[in-house]
Amino acid sequence: MEKNLKTQVLIIGGGATGAGVARDLSLRGVNCILVEKKDINAGASGANHGLLHSGARYVSSDPESAKECRDENRRLKQLAPDCVEETGGLFVAVEGDDEKFIADFPGYCDNIDLPCRQIDISEAREAEPALSDKTIAVYEVEDASIDPFKLVLENITDAQKLGCKFFRHLKVVKFNKTGNNIKTVNLVNKNTGETMSIEADIVVNATGAWAGQVAALAGTHIDLIYSKGTLLITHSRITQRVVNRLRPPADADILVPGGTVSIIGTTSLRMESLDEIKPTVAEVDRIVGEGASMMPVLETSRYIRAYSGVRPLLGGGGKGDDRSVTRGFDLVDHAKDGIENFITITGGKLTTFRLMAEKTADLVCSRIGVSAPCQTRKIPLISAHETRWAVPGFSPKNWFNSHDKDDLLLCECEMVPQSAIEEIVGYFDIFDKHADLNGIGKRSRIGKGSCQGNFCSLRIAAYLYDRDHLSSDQGVSEIKSFLNERWKGQRCLLWDTPVVQVELQEAMHCGFFGLELNPDS
Amino acid sequence: MTDINKIYSELTIIGTGMAGMAAAYFASKNKIETTQIGINSGIIYSSGFFDLMGVHPIEDRKTWENPWQAIDKLVSDIPDHPYARLGRSNIESAMDQFMEFMNEAERPYMVRKNQNTKVITPVGTVKSTYGVPRSMWAGAVALKEKHPCLIVDFWGLKAFSAKQITDMLMPRWPGIRPLRISFPAVGPSSDLYPEQMARSLEIEANRIQLAEAIRPDLGDAAALGLPAILGIYKPRQVREHLEELLGVDIFEIPTIPPSLPGLRLKEAIEAKITGRGVRLLSQKRVLSAAQNTDGTFELSIGDRATSEIQQIIGCNAVILAGGRFLGMGLHAGRKKIREPLFDLPVFQPEDRALWHQTNFFDPRGHQISQAGLEIDDSFRPTDLAGKPVYDNLFAAGSILAHQDWMRQKCGAGLSIATAYGAVKAFKKLNIEHPTSNIEF
């Protein structure tokens, strides 16, 4: 089925930036379509610490980024309180860390009016018992944690309510130009093979690390460095506050709590390509070792997931640590390259996503003659009904309050009932009926409990067949791709109990069902 | 220490999974005085199917119709595979004797001479296996002959969808169709569990109600498939009564583990083995093991929760059949894999980075699956020089190295045949430490 759509603005990329641009433009009354080749937060937006920077991390190396973080931190705490947990943050130095850096730190903060208070070490260790007894200095800052999945779901849902269309699994394959303008964009659905053509006045490339590839497809160029970062999620929450190592950025020096877990990372590894972005055992061991020098408990903690993202960094590839490359963002008007209606927004970080979206939308609006000002500085992001299943802790609470006996729990670890699955499938766009387990996973807690998808994948697949959301042999590839998505995060963390769970999973899915013998359809 | 109960046993089997149970059976058959210890039996995770040998080489996904030809090829390609220690005649004897035992235990199995049988799994895939529980046999026949067939599922029974199974099988079996009904005679709960349904069907009136619920939709079906819920203690009576009521062949399809076929196996085998005189200490574990100066072993026994010693077993020989990580026969730490009781050398990849492939379903399997105990021809774990670590310590089942039972589809066969081999080796070595000489 060939589809032709028309819109004012086509936004490519379903991460934080693309979602932010979609909401910003929609609030200004601009008609737009957001397309994503995989699903929300498939790149760096879904593979970061979930840290709402106070800015203190960048005071010495990049004061401009620090200021942007400082302002956006305060704004998001007010505008998106449901996505933010106001944990507060600490900068902590341990024996052996650079004393000059420690001594200079408060001065750097003062330079940009960033609140930073030195606190007594014993007081700090009382508040955060996980801190090492070798701690030598502690400063308190205004860091917080932010849920990137909820943030992006809320932005997209709000945009959709304002008329924006969102399509998943839709990959750009060709830009068709007339003179210096992109006239239409050809896209293909990666699941169904169906093609679509979208005519737009302006095209926004918000594809993060993939911005160079998309720009090249449009016949222009973006210079990016790929820096891979790996992070680990602990089984339980280690600290109440964000804990940063007080030293120039290095491996495993930030621990961010969120809900019942903590996230420790990252590494920084220059990558030549975007193909194999997966954590490695060596990275995991390095993070555990480095993290343990700041918080010894990390040496023996149980870890539930490892993941890697790619920071799209700007600039021509310096020699130093990629973390010293600017974390600022880049808004490129490709008119200078001879494409009048093509804009790329890349770089930056989660904390400044709203600002990036605002600047992009300003440029878009100036081009299409829209004078409406940015609304996202003022209008709060209210939690939508549609996003509630993604929130940790919502499902169990809902289950205990609902008392609907016919509503069977399909994910018993996270207590997700079949009504939630049915509802989420209903949100999938009308052109993409395919009910994928990974898509349901992005919008709920399925597979995130202790079974890591072993059992719930089977219950949910059976249910989806019963409801005609799956047919023929689709279930096998769904179960396989869902388990493989979980596997990416488990593979490097398999010792002790997780090895046991994985053995049972292989005994069932391979030994019993023989799914490894079924070719992927 | 004086109040700790001390017992003596000629042979102690550590592990209550398939290998441990098979070893206990072969030991009792050989009149060896045996004690068996284990916490949870891995048998409850069994589908009920007995795989002998199905896929080799796994990286080529080559499946075999004839398990014996597959074993011949396997043994010539992988001379360290545990099957290579046995030879066909031993494997055949082990399987035949164990099938006979299953008959005795009233859990009869069906086997095609020299041939694997294709059976249906709960996700609708078709699996090749060797021994098929009698309660599932009509499904294998109907699948082979493509008889018109009705698959029934129930509101409230999760992870079993007749629609999924029939959708998956339709291309090769056009005469198969699904039916969903309410399960009769269960209280107001809408969440159904196989065990509860099976108990309900042990009552005649409930079977009649179930038959009535299915009958209107039976149509031309010559066979009827149900989830494995047809009774726990009297599965044959339950199935035969339903067959009589509906006039068609009825078969079970296993549900996802832990399932009733696994539970039935465990209960029947346990009852039969203890009836034959095996002293079964279930829900107990071995806390530590040591060798006495006279060569006998002393095992400290506790319950699962505490590490308090409750009992001591002295024995002439031990068969390690504790399985892999799930069975706790092996333990994977962050740096390496260990055998926790005797600290035996464990064959394993050099580095944790090599344990698992980046794709969970990689057809080559995961290298960690090949890890385990290396043995000599007498099934005794060996040291790095290839010599047995102890003369009287044996190992059987999935704890052994150089096999991948999950990918090669040889789980039950490996357990049964190596248990047979270990018991036979124990007997042959004729270890004699008369009871009277053992002092505690």
PDB file of N, CA and C in Angstrom, chain A residues 261-316:
ATOM      1  N   VAL A 261      16.773   1.538  41.535  1.00  0.00           N
ATOM      2  CA  VAL A 261      18.078   1.115  41.027  1.00  0.00           C
ATOM      3  C   VAL A 261      19.051   2.282  40.985  1.00  0.00           C
ATOM      4  N   SER A 262      20.300   1.986  40.660  1.00  0.00           N
ATOM      5  CA  SER A 262      21.277   3.026  40.380  1.00  0.00           C
ATOM      6  C   SER A 262      21.968   2.684  39.071  1.00  0.00           C
ATOM      7  N   ILE A 263      22.487   3.716  38.413  1.00  0.00           N
ATOM      8  CA  ILE A 263      23.185   3.505  37.140  1.00  0.00           C
ATOM      9  C   ILE A 263      24.602   4.034  37.271  1.00  0.00           C
ATOM     10  N   ILE A 264      25.573   3.172  36.978  1.00  0.00           N
ATOM     11  CA  ILE A 264      26.982   3.564  37.069  1.00  0.00           C
ATOM     12  C   ILE A 264      27.604   3.551  35.673  1.00  0.00           C
ATOM     13  N   GLY A 265      28.358   4.594  35.369  1.00  0.00           N
ATOM     14  CA  GLY A 265      29.040   4.665  34.080  1.00  0.00           C
ATOM     15  C   GLY A 265      29.835   5.945  34.033  1.00  0.00           C
ATOM     16  N   THR A 266      30.381   6.215  32.933  1.00  0.00           N
ATOM     17  CA  THR A 266      30.419   5.399  31.724  1.00  0.00           C
ATOM     18  C   THR A 266      31.869   5.135  31.355  1.00  0.00           C
ATOM     19  N   THR A 267      32.012   4.439  30.250  1.00  0.00           N
ATOM     20  CA  THR A 267      33.300   4.386  29.591  1.00  0.00           C
ATOM     21  C   THR A 267      33.236   5.358  28.421  1.00  0.00           C
ATOM     22  N   SER A 268      34.334   5.551  27.756  1.00  0.00           N
ATOM     23  CA  SER A 268      34.328   6.406  26.572  1.00  0.00           C
ATOM     24  C   SER A 268      35.279   5.786  25.565  1.00  0.00           C
ATOM     25  N   LEU A 269      34.714   5.322  24.485  1.00  0.00           N
ATOM     26  CA  LEU A 269      35.514   4.579  23.522  1.00  0.00           C
ATOM     27  C   LEU A 269      35.187   5.100  22.131  1.00  0.00           C
ATOM     28  N   ARG A 270      36.205   5.571  21.432  1.00  0.00           N
ATOM     29  CA  ARG A 270      35.982   6.089  20.080  1.00  0.00           C
ATOM     30  C   ARG A 270      35.599   4.939  19.156  1.00  0.00           C
ATOM     31  N   MET A 271      34.526   5.137  18.377  1.00  0.00           N
ATOM     32  CA  MET A 271      34.074   4.098  17.460  1.00  0.00           C
ATOM     33  C   MET A 271      34.159   4.623  16.035  1.00  0.00           C
ATOM     34  N   GLU A 272      34.501   3.725  15.131  1.00  0.00           N
ATOM     35  CA  GLU A 272      34.548   4.127  13.725  1.00  0.00           C
ATOM     36  C   GLU A 272      33.190   3.965  13.066  1.00  0.00           C
ATOM     37  N   SER A 273      32.390   3.029  13.578  1.00  0.00           N
ATOM     38  CA  SER A 273      31.099   2.793  12.938  1.00  0.00           C
ATOM     39  C   SER A 273      30.022   2.630  13.994  1.00  0.00           C
ATOM     40  N   LEU A 274      28.774   2.673  13.546  1.00  0.00           N
ATOM     41  CA  LEU A 274      27.645   2.600  14.472  1.00  0.00           C
ATOM     42  C   LEU A 274      27.044   1.204  14.498  1.00  0.00           C
ATOM     43  N   ASP A 275      27.753   0.240  13.938  1.00  0.00           N
ATOM     44  CA  ASP A 275      27.150  -1.078  13.765  1.00  0.00           C
ATOM     45  C   ASP A 275      27.067  -1.903  15.042  1.00  0.00           C
ATOM     46  N   GLU A 276      28.177  -2.083  15.728  1.00  0.00           N
ATOM     47  CA  GLU A 276      28.168  -3.002  16.869  1.00  0.00           C
ATOM     48  C   GLU A 276      28.270  -2.229  18.183  1.00  0.00           C
ATOM     49  N   ILE A 277      27.211  -1.548  18.540  1.00  0.00           N
ATOM     50  CA  ILE A 277      27.249  -0.762  19.763  1.00  0.00           C
ATOM     51  C   ILE A 277      26.692  -1.607  20.902  1.00  0.00           C
ATOM     52  N   LYS A 278      27.557  -2.426  21.475  1.00  0.00           N
ATOM     53  CA  LYS A 278      27.136  -3.313  22.558  1.00  0.00           C
ATOM     54  C   LYS A 278      28.174  -3.255  23.663  1.00  0.00           C
ATOM     55  N   PRO A 279      27.752  -3.450  24.906  1.00  0.00           N
ATOM     56  CA  PRO A 279      28.734  -3.487  25.991  1.00  0.00           C
ATOM     57  C   PRO A 279      29.655  -4.700  25.852  1.00  0.00           C
ATOM     58  N   THR A 280      30.864  -4.586  26.375  1.00  0.00           N
ATOM     59  CA  THR A 280      31.769  -5.734  26.381  1.00  0.00           C
ATOM     60  C   THR A 280      32.100  -6.109  27.826  1.00  0.00           C
ATOM     61  N   VAL A 281      32.561  -7.347  27.996  1.00  0.00           N
ATOM     62  CA  VAL A 281      32.933  -7.825  29.328  1.00  0.00           C
ATOM     63  C   VAL A 281      34.052  -6.956  29.911  1.00  0.00           C
ATOM     64  N   ALA A 282      35.011  -6.554  29.067  1.00  0.00           N
ATOM     65  CA  ALA A 282      36.114  -5.726  29.555  1.00  0.00           C
ATOM     66  C   ALA A 282      35.604  -4.390  30.085  1.00  0.00           C
ATOM     67  N   GLU A 283      34.660  -3.787  29.383  1.00  0.00           N
ATOM     68  CA  GLU A 283      34.104  -2.508  29.850  1.00  0.00           C
ATOM     69  C   GLU A 283      33.383  -2.683  31.186  1.00  0.00           C
ATOM     70  N   VAL A 284      32.605  -3.767  31.274  1.00  0.00           N
ATOM     71  CA  VAL A 284      31.875  -4.031  32.511  1.00  0.00           C
ATOM     72  C   VAL A 284      32.841  -4.168  33.688  1.00  0.00           C
ATOM     73  N   ASP A 285      33.891  -4.951  33.491  1.00  0.00           N
ATOM     74  CA  ASP A 285      34.842  -5.167  34.582  1.00  0.00           C
ATOM     75  C   ASP A 285      35.538  -3.857  34.964  1.00  0.00           C
ATOM     76  N   ARG A 286      35.799  -3.020  33.953  1.00  0.00           N
ATOM     77  CA  ARG A 286      36.457  -1.745  34.214  1.00  0.00           C
ATOM     78  C   ARG A 286      35.525  -0.825  35.027  1.00  0.00           C
ATOM     79  N   ILE A 287      34.257  -0.800  34.652  1.00  0.00           N
ATOM     80  CA  ILE A 287      33.305   0.059  35.366  1.00  0.00           C
ATOM     81  C   ILE A 287      33.165  -0.404  36.818  1.00  0.00           C
ATOM     82  N   VAL A 288      33.057  -1.708  37.003  1.00  0.00           N
ATOM     83  CA  VAL A 288      32.926  -2.235  38.365  1.00  0.00           C
ATOM     84  C   VAL A 288      34.155  -1.851  39.190  1.00  0.00           C
ATOM     85  N   GLY A 289      35.336  -2.036  38.608  1.00  0.00           N
ATOM     86  CA  GLY A 289      36.575  -1.731  39.325  1.00  0.00           C
ATOM     87  C   GLY A 289      36.709  -0.258  39.672  1.00  0.00           C
ATOM     88  N   GLU A 290      36.476   0.611  38.670  1.00  0.00           N
ATOM     89  CA  GLU A 290      36.607   2.052  38.897  1.00  0.00           C
ATOM     90  C   GLU A 290      35.544   2.558  39.861  1.00  0.00           C
ATOM     91  N   GLY A 291      34.324   2.113  39.647  1.00  0.00           N
ATOM     92  CA  GLY A 291      33.231   2.569  40.516  1.00  0.00           C
ATOM     93  C   GLY A 291      33.481   2.180  41.956  1.00  0.00           C
ATOM     94  N   ALA A 292      34.089   1.013  42.142  1.00  0.00           N
ATOM     95  CA  ALA A 292      34.295   0.515  43.501  1.00  0.00           C
ATOM     96  C   ALA A 292      35.293   1.376  44.277  1.00  0.00           C
ATOM     97  N   SER A 293      36.163   2.099  43.569  1.00  0.00           N
ATOM     98  CA  SER A 293      37.105   2.926  44.328  1.00  0.00           C
ATOM     99  C   SER A 293      36.383   4.124  44.966  1.00  0.00           C
ATOM    100  N   MET A 294      35.249   4.508  44.406  1.00  0.00           N
ATOM    101  CA  MET A 294      34.465   5.589  45.007  1.00  0.00           C
ATOM    102  C   MET A 294      33.424   5.023  45.974  1.00  0.00           C
ATOM    103  N   MET A 295      32.830   3.869  45.585  1.00  0.00           N
ATOM    104  CA  MET A 295      31.838   3.205  46.419  1.00  0.00           C
ATOM    105  C   MET A 295      32.124   1.696  46.420  1.00  0.00           C
ATOM    106  N   PRO A 296      32.828   1.235  47.446  1.00  0.00           N
ATOM    107  CA  PRO A 296      33.313  -0.156  47.455  1.00  0.00           C
ATOM    108  C   PRO A 296      32.205  -1.199  47.243  1.00  0.00           C
ATOM    109  N   VAL A 297      30.980  -0.875  47.634  1.00  0.00           N
ATOM    110  CA  VAL A 297      29.898  -1.850  47.509  1.00  0.00           C
ATOM    111  C   VAL A 297      29.670  -2.258  46.048  1.00  0.00           C
ATOM    112  N   LEU A 298      30.114  -1.418  45.112  1.00  0.00           N
ATOM    113  CA  LEU A 298      29.907  -1.741  43.697  1.00  0.00           C
ATOM    114  C   LEU A 298      30.689  -2.985  43.272  1.00  0.00           C
ATOM    115  N   GLU A 299      31.717  -3.333  44.015  1.00  0.00           N
ATOM    116  CA  GLU A 299      32.503  -4.528  43.705  1.00  0.00           C
ATOM    117  C   GLU A 299      31.652  -5.794  43.854  1.00  0.00           C
ATOM    118  N   THR A 300      30.747  -5.798  44.819  1.00  0.00           N
ATOM    119  CA  THR A 300      29.969  -7.011  45.092  1.00  0.00           C
ATOM    120  C   THR A 300      28.487  -6.863  44.753  1.00  0.00           C
ATOM    121  N   SER A 301      28.095  -5.709  44.222  1.00  0.00           N
ATOM    122  CA  SER A 301      26.679  -5.507  43.899  1.00  0.00           C
ATOM    123  C   SER A 301      26.238  -6.466  42.801  1.00  0.00           C
ATOM    124  N   ARG A 302      24.943  -6.727  42.803  1.00  0.00           N
ATOM    125  CA  ARG A 302      24.396  -7.479  41.678  1.00  0.00           C
ATOM    126  C   ARG A 302      23.966  -6.468  40.610  1.00  0.00           C
ATOM    127  N   TYR A 303      24.284  -6.774  39.359  1.00  0.00           N
ATOM    128  CA  TYR A 303      23.935  -5.894  38.250  1.00  0.00           C
ATOM    129  C   TYR A 303      22.867  -6.554  37.395  1.00  0.00           C
ATOM    130  N   ILE A 304      21.909  -5.738  36.940  1.00  0.00           N
ATOM    131  CA  ILE A 304      20.822  -6.361  36.173  1.00  0.00           C
ATOM    132  C   ILE A 304      20.886  -6.068  34.681  1.00  0.00           C
ATOM    133  N   ARG A 305      21.621  -5.049  34.307  1.00  0.00           N
ATOM    134  CA  ARG A 305      21.643  -4.741  32.881  1.00  0.00           C
ATOM    135  C   ARG A 305      22.850  -3.865  32.548  1.00  0.00           C
ATOM    136  N   ALA A 306      23.437  -4.118  31.396  1.00  0.00           N
ATOM    137  CA  ALA A 306      24.476  -3.244  30.864  1.00  0.00           C
ATOM    138  C   ALA A 306      23.985  -2.729  29.524  1.00  0.00           C
ATOM    139  N   TYR A 307      24.335  -1.506  29.189  1.00  0.00           N
ATOM    140  CA  TYR A 307      23.932  -1.006  27.872  1.00  0.00           C
ATOM    141  C   TYR A 307      24.928   0.033  27.398  1.00  0.00           C
ATOM    142  N   SER A 308      24.927   0.240  26.103  1.00  0.00           N
ATOM    143  CA  SER A 308      25.861   1.186  25.508  1.00  0.00           C
ATOM    144  C   SER A 308      25.119   2.162  24.614  1.00  0.00           C
ATOM    145  N   GLY A 309      25.594   3.388  24.615  1.00  0.00           N
ATOM    146  CA  GLY A 309      25.055   4.387  23.702  1.00  0.00           C
ATOM    147  C   GLY A 309      26.211   5.060  22.990  1.00  0.00           C
ATOM    148  N   VAL A 310      25.864   5.812  21.971  1.00  0.00           N
ATOM    149  CA  VAL A 310      26.896   6.559  21.253  1.00  0.00           C
ATOM    150  C   VAL A 310      26.627   8.048  21.415  1.00  0.00           C
ATOM    151  N   ARG A 311      27.613   8.751  21.968  1.00  0.00           N
ATOM    152  CA  ARG A 311      27.516  10.207  22.038  1.00  0.00           C
ATOM    153  C   ARG A 311      27.883  10.743  20.667  1.00  0.00           C
ATOM    154  N   PRO A 312      26.994  11.511  20.062  1.00  0.00           N
ATOM    155  CA  PRO A 312      27.390  12.183  18.829  1.00  0.00           C
ATOM    156  C   PRO A 312      28.122  13.460  19.223  1.00  0.00           C
ATOM    157  N   LEU A 313      29.425  13.489  19.058  1.00  0.00           N
ATOM    158  CA  LEU A 313      30.193  14.658  19.470  1.00  0.00           C
ATOM    159  C   LEU A 313      30.620  15.466  18.253  1.00  0.00           C
ATOM    160  N   LEU A 314      30.666  16.745  18.442  1.00  0.00           N
ATOM    161  CA  LEU A 314      30.967  17.627  17.326  1.00  0.00           C
ATOM    162  C   LEU A 314      32.454  17.815  17.177  1.00  0.00           C
ATOM    163  N   GLY A 315      32.856  18.163  15.982  1.00  0.00           N
ATOM    164  CA  GLY A 315      34.235  18.582  15.800  1.00  0.00           C
ATOM    165  C   GLY A 315      35.068  17.569  15.085  1.00  0.00           C
ATOM    166  N   GLY A 316      36.240  18.004  14.732  1.00  0.00           N
ATOM    167  CA  GLY A 316      37.058  17.272  13.762  1.00  0.00           C
ATOM    168  C   GLY A 316      37.912  16.157  14.321  1.00  0.00           C
TER     169      GLY A 316
END
